[in-house]
mmCIF file of C-alpha atoms in Angstrom:
data_model
loop_
_atom_site.group_PDB
_atom_site.id
_atom_site.type_symbol
_atom_site.label_atom_id
_atom_site.label_comp_id
_atom_site.label_asym_id
_atom_site.label_seq_id
_atom_site.Cartn_x
_atom_site.Cartn_y
_atom_site.Cartn_z
ATOM 1 C CA MET Y 598 108.122 116.550 121.284
ATOM 2 C CA THR Y 599 110.068 114.738 118.587
ATOM 3 C CA ILE Y 600 109.496 111.510 116.712
ATOM 4 C CA SER Y 601 111.089 108.433 118.186
ATOM 5 C CA MET Y 602 112.580 105.619 116.137
ATOM 6 C CA TYR Y 603 109.927 103.308 117.555
ATOM 7 C CA GLN Y 604 107.054 105.599 116.571
ATOM 8 C CA ALA Y 605 108.417 105.935 113.051
ATOM 9 C CA SER Y 606 108.792 102.190 112.574
ATOM 10 C CA VAL Y 607 106.796 99.564 114.514
ATOM 11 C CA PRO Y 608 103.308 101.149 114.701
ATOM 12 C CA VAL Y 609 103.598 102.313 111.082
ATOM 13 C CA LEU Y 610 104.520 98.828 109.874
ATOM 14 C CA VAL Y 611 101.882 97.115 112.031
ATOM 15 C CA ARG Y 612 99.199 99.458 110.745
ATOM 16 C CA MET Y 613 100.076 98.855 107.078
ATOM 17 C CA LEU Y 614 100.295 95.089 107.629
ATOM 18 C CA GLY Y 615 96.781 95.228 109.077
ATOM 19 C CA ASN Y 616 95.615 96.987 105.921
ATOM 20 C CA LEU Y 617 97.383 94.337 103.858
ATOM 21 C CA SER Y 618 95.641 91.604 105.821
ATOM 22 C CA ALA Y 619 92.259 93.184 105.024
ATOM 23 C CA ILE Y 620 93.208 93.317 101.336
ATOM 24 C CA LEU Y 621 94.146 89.622 101.432
ATOM 25 C CA LYS Y 622 90.675 88.850 102.817
ATOM 26 C CA LYS Y 623 89.073 90.766 99.963
ATOM 27 C CA ALA Y 624 91.200 88.837 97.468
ATOM 28 C CA VAL Y 625 89.997 85.513 98.899
ATOM 29 C CA ALA Y 626 86.359 86.616 98.717
ATOM 30 C CA TYR Y 627 86.867 87.831 95.153
ATOM 31 C CA ALA Y 628 88.479 84.559 94.035
ATOM 32 C CA GLU Y 629 85.595 82.606 95.569
ATOM 33 C CA ALA Y 630 82.891 84.818 94.074
ATOM 34 C CA LYS Y 631 84.413 84.775 90.593
ATOM 35 C CA LYS Y 632 85.574 81.155 90.748
ATOM 36 C CA ILE Y 633 89.159 82.246 90.156
ATOM 37 C CA GLU Y 634 91.740 79.615 91.047
ATOM 38 C CA PRO Y 635 93.672 81.257 93.943
ATOM 39 C CA ARG Y 636 96.935 80.249 92.281
ATOM 40 C CA VAL Y 637 96.173 82.705 89.453
ATOM 41 C CA LEU Y 638 96.267 85.613 91.880
ATOM 42 C CA LEU Y 639 99.086 84.199 94.025
ATOM 43 C CA ASP Y 640 101.246 83.803 90.915
ATOM 44 C CA GLY Y 641 100.097 87.100 89.408
ATOM 45 C CA ARG Y 642 102.778 89.541 88.328
ATOM 46 C CA LEU Y 643 102.967 92.826 86.444
ATOM 47 C CA ALA Y 644 105.772 91.836 84.087
ATOM 48 C CA PRO Y 645 107.241 88.424 83.259
ATOM 49 C CA ASP Y 646 110.465 89.299 85.079
ATOM 50 C CA MET Y 647 108.833 90.867 88.116
ATOM 51 C CA LEU Y 648 108.133 88.902 91.278
ATOM 52 C CA SER Y 649 104.793 87.225 91.909
ATOM 53 C CA PHE Y 650 102.149 88.345 94.370
ATOM 54 C CA THR Y 651 103.258 85.670 96.827
ATOM 55 C CA ARG Y 652 106.844 86.918 96.706
ATOM 56 C CA GLN Y 653 105.712 90.527 97.141
ATOM 57 C CA ILE Y 654 103.963 89.552 100.389
ATOM 58 C CA GLN Y 655 106.961 87.508 101.520
ATOM 59 C CA ILE Y 656 109.330 90.410 100.889
ATOM 60 C CA ALA Y 657 106.994 93.020 102.397
ATOM 61 C CA THR Y 658 106.862 90.989 105.609
ATOM 62 C CA ASP Y 659 110.618 90.314 105.452
ATOM 63 C CA SER Y 660 111.180 94.019 105.150
ATOM 64 C CA ALA Y 661 108.901 94.733 108.126
ATOM 65 C CA LYS Y 662 110.333 92.109 110.475
ATOM 66 C CA GLY Y 663 113.868 92.919 109.353
ATOM 67 C CA CYS Y 664 113.320 96.596 110.095
ATOM 68 C CA GLY Y 665 111.981 95.991 113.592
ATOM 69 C CA ALA Y 666 114.600 93.385 114.439
ATOM 70 C CA ARG Y 667 117.579 95.327 113.111
ATOM 71 C CA LEU Y 668 116.614 98.545 114.835
ATOM 72 C CA ALA Y 669 116.081 96.590 118.076
ATOM 73 C CA ALA Y 670 119.362 94.687 117.520
ATOM 74 C CA VAL Y 671 117.689 91.287 117.871
ATOM 75 C CA ASP Y 672 117.791 88.356 115.461
ATOM 76 C CA VAL Y 673 115.506 88.635 112.447
ATOM 77 C CA PRO Y 674 112.895 85.851 112.715
ATOM 78 C CA LYS Y 675 113.295 83.331 109.889
ATOM 79 C CA PHE Y 676 110.243 82.263 107.918
ATOM 80 C CA GLU Y 677 110.332 79.326 105.517
ATOM 81 C CA ASP Y 678 109.088 81.186 102.422
ATOM 82 C CA ASN Y 679 106.891 78.239 101.536
ATOM 83 C CA GLU Y 680 103.451 79.881 101.585
ATOM 84 C CA ALA Y 681 101.216 78.393 98.903
ATOM 85 C CA SER Y 682 97.793 79.835 99.752
ATOM 86 C CA PHE Y 683 96.146 83.045 100.854
ATOM 87 C CA GLU Y 684 95.602 81.439 104.250
ATOM 88 C CA GLU Y 685 99.334 80.827 104.630
ATOM 89 C CA LEU Y 686 100.136 84.370 103.520
ATOM 90 C CA GLN Y 687 97.658 85.664 106.096
ATOM 91 C CA ALA Y 688 99.431 83.596 108.739
ATOM 92 C CA ARG Y 689 102.742 85.104 107.664
ATOM 93 C CA VAL Y 690 101.376 88.623 107.953
ATOM 94 C CA ALA Y 691 99.943 87.769 111.382
ATOM 95 C CA LYS Y 692 103.277 86.314 112.553
ATOM 96 C CA THR Y 693 105.038 89.456 111.381
ATOM 97 C CA ILE Y 694 102.594 91.692 113.246
ATOM 98 C CA ALA Y 695 102.986 89.563 116.385
ATOM 99 C CA PHE Y 696 106.774 89.806 116.178
ATOM 100 C CA LEU Y 697 106.697 93.578 115.700
ATOM 101 C CA ASN Y 698 104.289 93.938 118.615
ATOM 102 C CA SER Y 699 106.693 91.968 120.798
ATOM 103 C CA LEU Y 700 109.328 94.691 120.388
ATOM 104 C CA ARG Y 701 109.315 97.316 123.116
ATOM 105 C CA PRO Y 702 109.865 101.016 122.400
ATOM 106 C CA GLU Y 703 112.959 101.056 124.626
ATOM 107 C CA GLN Y 704 114.611 98.420 122.404
ATOM 108 C CA ILE Y 705 114.271 100.640 119.342
ATOM 109 C CA ASP Y 706 114.392 104.181 120.651
ATOM 110 C CA GLY Y 707 117.886 105.566 120.383
ATOM 111 C CA SER Y 708 118.773 103.360 117.402
ATOM 112 C CA GLU Y 709 119.384 106.366 115.107
ATOM 113 C CA ASP Y 710 123.117 105.651 114.927
ATOM 114 C CA ARG Y 711 122.982 101.884 115.411
ATOM 115 C CA GLU Y 712 124.968 99.932 112.816
ATOM 116 C CA VAL Y 713 122.653 97.953 110.576
ATOM 117 C CA THR Y 714 123.931 95.325 108.161
ATOM 118 C CA ILE Y 715 121.773 93.811 105.453
ATOM 119 C CA PRO Y 716 123.055 90.626 103.877
ATOM 120 C CA THR Y 717 122.709 90.625 100.087
ATOM 121 C CA ARG Y 718 123.843 88.290 97.340
ATOM 122 C CA ASP Y 719 126.797 90.604 96.769
ATOM 123 C CA GLN Y 720 128.447 92.473 99.582
ATOM 124 C CA PRO Y 721 126.427 93.330 102.694
ATOM 125 C CA MET Y 722 124.850 96.786 102.844
ATOM 126 C CA GLN Y 723 125.834 98.908 105.853
ATOM 127 C CA PHE Y 724 123.661 101.649 107.296
ATOM 128 C CA LYS Y 725 123.151 103.733 110.379
ATOM 129 C CA GLY Y 726 119.722 103.162 111.956
ATOM 130 C CA LEU Y 727 118.086 106.409 110.873
ATOM 131 C CA PRO Y 728 118.960 106.348 107.149
ATOM 132 C CA TYR Y 729 118.249 102.594 107.161
ATOM 133 C CA LEU Y 730 114.718 103.267 108.397
ATOM 134 C CA LEU Y 731 113.930 106.330 106.290
ATOM 135 C CA ASN Y 732 115.759 105.611 103.027
ATOM 136 C CA PHE Y 733 115.719 101.834 102.819
ATOM 137 C CA ALA Y 734 113.368 99.896 105.095
ATOM 138 C CA LEU Y 735 110.233 102.042 104.765
ATOM 139 C CA PRO Y 736 110.470 102.750 101.002
ATOM 140 C CA ASN Y 737 111.231 99.074 100.386
ATOM 141 C CA PHE Y 738 108.294 97.956 102.533
ATOM 142 C CA TYR Y 739 105.898 100.337 100.769
ATOM 143 C CA PHE Y 740 107.239 99.224 97.398
ATOM 144 C CA HIS Y 741 106.251 95.613 97.989
ATOM 145 C CA VAL Y 742 102.907 96.384 99.645
ATOM 146 C CA THR Y 743 101.981 98.686 96.764
ATOM 147 C CA THR Y 744 103.118 96.184 94.145
ATOM 148 C CA ALA Y 745 101.034 93.457 95.812
ATOM 149 C CA TYR Y 746 98.064 95.844 95.760
ATOM 150 C CA ALA Y 747 98.724 96.664 92.090
ATOM 151 C CA ILE Y 748 98.870 92.984 91.094
ATOM 152 C CA LEU Y 749 95.424 92.417 92.622
ATOM 153 C CA ARG Y 750 94.012 95.591 91.041
ATOM 154 C CA HIS Y 751 95.470 94.556 87.687
ATOM 155 C CA ASN Y 752 93.652 91.250 88.120
ATOM 156 C CA GLY Y 753 90.309 92.900 88.741
ATOM 157 C CA LEU Y 754 90.009 93.079 92.530
ATOM 158 C CA ASP Y 755 87.781 96.019 93.494
ATOM 159 C CA ILE Y 756 89.971 97.827 96.028
ATOM 160 C CA GLY Y 757 90.889 101.478 96.316
ATOM 161 C CA LYS Y 758 93.619 103.533 97.879
ATOM 162 C CA MET Y 759 91.727 103.708 101.151
ATOM 163 C CA ASP Y 760 92.160 99.933 101.468
ATOM 164 C CA TYR Y 761 95.895 100.523 101.236
ATOM 165 C CA LEU Y 762 95.965 103.549 103.535
ATOM 166 C CA GLY Y 763 93.498 102.048 105.998
ATOM 167 C CA ALA Y 764 90.811 103.576 108.170
ATOM 168 C CA ARG Y 765 91.775 106.639 110.156
ATOM 169 C CA MET P 85 119.274 112.053 119.336
ATOM 170 C CA THR P 86 115.755 111.699 118.004
ATOM 171 C CA ILE P 87 114.285 112.072 114.556
ATOM 172 C CA SER P 88 112.939 115.484 113.714
ATOM 173 C CA MET P 89 109.836 116.061 111.617
ATOM 174 C CA TYR P 90 112.034 117.749 109.004
ATOM 175 C CA GLN P 91 114.436 114.798 108.789
ATOM 176 C CA ALA P 92 111.552 112.370 108.377
ATOM 177 C CA SER P 93 109.927 114.381 105.602
ATOM 178 C CA VAL P 94 111.789 116.821 103.337
ATOM 179 C CA PRO P 95 115.108 115.010 102.705
ATOM 180 C CA VAL P 96 113.248 111.691 102.305
ATOM 181 C CA LEU P 97 110.871 113.146 99.733
ATOM 182 C CA VAL P 98 113.617 115.017 97.885
ATOM 183 C CA ARG P 99 115.710 111.880 97.664
ATOM 184 C CA MET P 100 112.871 109.769 96.260
ATOM 185 C CA LEU P 101 111.913 112.507 93.786
ATOM 186 C CA GLY P 102 115.503 112.487 92.559
ATOM 187 C CA ASN P 103 115.224 108.736 92.011
ATOM 188 C CA LEU P 104 111.946 109.298 90.171
ATOM 189 C CA SER P 105 113.592 111.901 87.968
ATOM 190 C CA ALA P 106 116.298 109.386 87.005
ATOM 191 C CA ILE P 107 113.596 106.824 86.177
ATOM 192 C CA LEU P 108 111.832 109.391 83.962
ATOM 193 C CA LYS P 109 115.098 109.878 82.064
ATOM 194 C CA LYS P 110 115.378 106.131 81.510
ATOM 195 C CA ALA P 111 111.789 106.054 80.250
ATOM 196 C CA VAL P 112 112.559 108.761 77.676
ATOM 197 C CA ALA P 113 115.645 106.910 76.455
ATOM 198 C CA TYR P 114 113.665 103.667 76.250
ATOM 199 C CA ALA P 115 110.856 105.276 74.256
ATOM 200 C CA GLU P 116 113.399 106.756 71.842
ATOM 201 C CA ALA P 117 115.365 103.532 71.447
ATOM 202 C CA LYS P 118 112.273 101.398 70.877
ATOM 203 C CA LYS P 119 110.391 104.037 68.873
ATOM 204 C CA ILE P 120 107.553 103.984 71.367
ATOM 205 C CA GLU P 121 105.221 106.982 71.150
ATOM 206 C CA PRO P 122 105.741 108.706 74.553
ATOM 207 C CA ARG P 123 101.976 109.032 74.916
ATOM 208 C CA VAL P 124 101.751 105.229 75.240
ATOM 209 C CA LEU P 125 103.833 105.314 78.402
ATOM 210 C CA LEU P 126 102.358 108.570 79.706
ATOM 211 C CA ASP P 127 98.851 107.124 79.364
ATOM 212 C CA GLY P 128 99.895 103.673 80.603
ATOM 213 C CA ARG P 129 97.901 102.185 83.452
ATOM 214 C CA LEU P 130 97.704 98.850 85.256
ATOM 215 C CA ALA P 131 93.922 98.509 85.105
ATOM 216 C CA PRO P 132 91.320 100.363 83.046
ATOM 217 C CA ASP P 133 90.012 102.111 86.159
ATOM 218 C CA MET P 134 93.404 102.976 87.628
ATOM 219 C CA LEU P 135 95.078 106.320 87.026
ATOM 220 C CA SER P 136 97.577 106.822 84.212
ATOM 221 C CA PHE P 137 101.324 107.216 84.579
ATOM 222 C CA THR P 138 101.007 110.977 84.142
ATOM 223 C CA ARG P 139 98.453 111.180 86.959
ATOM 224 C CA GLN P 140 100.646 109.002 89.202
ATOM 225 C CA ILE P 141 103.491 111.499 88.809
ATOM 226 C CA GLN P 142 101.151 114.438 89.348
ATOM 227 C CA ILE P 143 99.764 112.913 92.541
ATOM 228 C CA ALA P 144 103.181 111.788 93.825
ATOM 229 C CA THR P 145 104.439 115.367 93.491
ATOM 230 C CA ASP P 146 101.181 116.748 94.955
ATOM 231 C CA SER P 147 101.651 114.457 97.906
ATOM 232 C CA ALA P 148 105.275 115.589 98.367
ATOM 233 C CA LYS P 149 104.646 119.335 98.104
ATOM 234 C CA GLY P 150 101.487 119.039 100.184
ATOM 235 C CA CYS P 151 103.377 117.217 102.901
ATOM 236 C CA GLY P 152 106.153 119.786 103.110
ATOM 237 C CA ALA P 153 103.792 122.755 102.911
ATOM 238 C CA ARG P 154 101.280 121.469 105.445
ATOM 239 C CA LEU P 155 103.906 120.535 107.999
ATOM 240 C CA ALA P 156 105.514 123.961 107.525
ATOM 241 C CA ALA P 157 102.076 125.643 107.651
ATOM 242 C CA VAL P 158 102.611 127.472 104.367
ATOM 243 C CA ASP P 159 100.375 127.471 101.279
ATOM 244 C CA VAL P 160 100.626 124.395 99.085
ATOM 245 C CA PRO P 161 102.028 125.509 95.699
ATOM 246 C CA LYS P 162 99.463 125.028 92.943
ATOM 247 C CA PHE P 163 100.498 123.317 89.731
ATOM 248 C CA GLU P 164 98.266 123.322 86.654
ATOM 249 C CA ASP P 165 98.115 119.543 86.159
ATOM 250 C CA ASN P 166 98.514 120.007 82.410
ATOM 251 C CA GLU P 167 101.730 118.058 81.794
ATOM 252 C CA ALA P 168 101.630 116.297 78.437
ATOM 253 C CA SER P 169 105.210 115.078 77.988
ATOM 254 C CA PHE P 170 108.037 113.504 79.921
ATOM 255 C CA GLU P 171 109.831 116.834 79.766
ATOM 256 C CA GLU P 172 106.922 118.560 81.464
ATOM 257 C CA LEU P 173 106.705 115.838 84.088
ATOM 258 C CA GLN P 174 110.430 116.283 84.735
ATOM 259 C CA ALA P 175 109.858 119.989 85.191
ATOM 260 C CA ARG P 176 107.092 119.249 87.681
ATOM 261 C CA VAL P 177 109.357 116.944 89.676
ATOM 262 C CA ALA P 178 112.101 119.610 89.611
ATOM 263 C CA LYS P 179 109.661 122.318 90.782
ATOM 264 C CA THR P 180 108.557 120.070 93.616
ATOM 265 C CA ILE P 181 112.143 119.409 94.698
ATOM 266 C CA ALA P 182 112.912 123.151 94.548
ATOM 267 C CA PHE P 183 109.877 123.942 96.693
ATOM 268 C CA LEU P 184 110.782 121.293 99.277
ATOM 269 C CA ASN P 185 114.366 122.535 99.381
ATOM 270 C CA SER P 186 113.062 126.055 100.075
ATOM 271 C CA LEU P 187 111.556 124.869 103.366
ATOM 272 C CA ARG P 188 113.796 125.333 106.390
ATOM 273 C CA PRO P 189 114.039 122.736 109.159
ATOM 274 C CA GLU P 190 112.806 125.255 111.726
ATOM 275 C CA GLN P 191 109.538 125.667 109.783
ATOM 276 C CA ILE P 192 108.790 121.953 110.058
ATOM 277 C CA ASP P 193 110.427 120.836 113.281
ATOM 278 C CA GLY P 194 107.923 120.808 116.095
ATOM 279 C CA SER P 195 104.968 120.169 113.767
ATOM 280 C CA GLU P 196 104.109 116.824 115.430
ATOM 281 C CA ASP P 197 100.846 118.210 116.866
ATOM 282 C CA ARG P 198 100.152 120.792 114.166
ATOM 283 C CA GLU P 199 96.603 120.608 112.780
ATOM 284 C CA VAL P 200 96.661 119.463 109.163
ATOM 285 C CA THR P 201 93.583 119.642 106.960
ATOM 286 C CA ILE P 202 93.376 117.919 103.598
ATOM 287 C CA PRO P 203 90.578 119.031 101.314
ATOM 288 C CA THR P 204 88.782 116.123 99.642
ATOM 289 C CA ARG P 205 85.715 115.835 97.449
ATOM 290 C CA ASP P 206 83.747 114.877 100.553
ATOM 291 C CA GLN P 207 84.530 116.331 103.941
ATOM 292 C CA PRO P 208 88.070 117.504 104.707
ATOM 293 C CA MET P 209 90.395 115.077 106.462
ATOM 294 C CA GLN P 210 91.850 116.311 109.749
ATOM 295 C CA PHE P 211 95.150 115.109 111.181
ATOM 296 C CA LYS P 212 97.827 115.980 113.666
ATOM 297 C CA GLY P 213 101.207 116.495 111.995
ATOM 298 C CA LEU P 214 102.862 113.260 113.117
ATOM 299 C CA PRO P 215 100.147 110.768 112.078
ATOM 300 C CA TYR P 216 99.639 112.833 108.917
ATOM 301 C CA LEU P 217 103.279 112.337 107.981
ATOM 302 C CA LEU P 218 103.661 108.696 109.008
ATOM 303 C CA ASN P 219 100.252 107.229 108.191
ATOM 304 C CA PHE P 220 99.077 109.330 105.275
ATOM 305 C CA ALA P 221 101.593 111.512 103.448
ATOM 306 C CA LEU P 222 104.514 109.071 103.220
ATOM 307 C CA PRO P 223 102.499 105.917 102.415
ATOM 308 C CA ASN P 224 100.504 107.879 99.846
ATOM 309 C CA PHE P 225 103.651 109.296 98.266
ATOM 310 C CA TYR P 226 105.292 105.869 98.042
ATOM 311 C CA PHE P 227 102.093 104.396 96.629
ATOM 312 C CA HIS P 228 102.150 106.735 93.632
ATOM 313 C CA VAL P 229 105.894 106.538 93.050
ATOM 314 C CA THR P 230 105.742 102.738 93.130
ATOM 315 C CA THR P 231 102.706 102.620 90.859
ATOM 316 C CA ALA P 232 104.460 104.896 88.353
ATOM 317 C CA TYR P 233 107.473 102.563 88.506
ATOM 318 C CA ALA P 234 105.213 99.532 88.037
ATOM 319 C CA ILE P 235 103.494 101.035 84.981
ATOM 320 C CA LEU P 236 106.879 101.507 83.305
ATOM 321 C CA ARG P 237 108.060 98.027 84.288
ATOM 322 C CA HIS P 238 104.790 96.576 83.004
ATOM 323 C CA ASN P 239 105.508 98.356 79.717
ATOM 324 C CA GLY P 240 108.961 96.850 79.380
ATOM 325 C CA LEU P 241 111.295 99.476 80.839
ATOM 326 C CA ASP P 242 114.416 97.787 82.198
ATOM 327 C CA ILE P 243 114.572 99.210 85.724
ATOM 328 C CA GLY P 244 115.068 97.504 89.055
ATOM 329 C CA LYS P 245 114.358 98.223 92.666
ATOM 330 C CA MET P 246 117.675 100.021 93.050
ATOM 331 C CA ASP P 247 116.412 102.640 90.596
ATOM 332 C CA TYR P 248 113.498 103.197 92.959
ATOM 333 C CA LEU P 249 115.565 103.114 96.151
ATOM 334 C CA GLY P 250 118.407 105.128 94.667
ATOM 335 C CA ALA P 251 122.158 105.079 95.181
ATOM 336 C CA ARG P 252 123.347 104.997 98.767
#
């Protein structure tokens, strides 16, 4: 038995996005209970030149759908990046999960050496599938999920690491 | 070609710990340049009931050495958890990297179904090797590395995501 590229990507991402969805629900309940304008949390950030909560969720989902699509060698679904409410962010997370679940193991397995190109503002980044997954896509995904979590914690939401890690 | 348990764990953790070490160096230089008492950064936290920067580094390294040791079925090295300076945190990161680099691929490969037990304050958590790595050890490790990064960013350190992701 060895790990497959599919096992190390899609179910891992789907699981964490489910945890993120549960955290979003808690944030909505918290804002309602404390009469916090949702915008305060959606625009929350940890430093003036860091990205907002909304952008963290957008990039976390971009990272997840980009990972699945690139390893499967299919087009990355485009989202509008116009979410302005928790409800719309939830819908984005749900769309991302649905896309990932549409990918079949046989599309992704064997992608260890597949050429992956990430467009950036400067020159595109080139990877092989395996280092792309392990050294770029997953750490980047976790970075944005954790930062989103941290913004909510910083703003008083009562969540703990088990919300992030999810039930077993 | 498939991913091996070793590939998906030790080199990934070592790489990220190297990035963390470089971030620690930048934090020291920043504290010196701005005449910030190092304790302010070491004790920094994002919410009053979140763990400090020092604890984030301790737990990130615990998570890394625990992951390598448990997958290899060797004892987890014990550290004293008494670091009180950036220098001591650097030494802890270096010790963790040295331990991980001492593990051979053949000790970890094939650990997908190995029983892994994590002691907790309540009852121990039981895993198989593969879900332990993918759903617990790696997300937990990234959580603490990212939170450490975020505490420094929140306190004005000029770092970006490429410091976290590392050079390619």
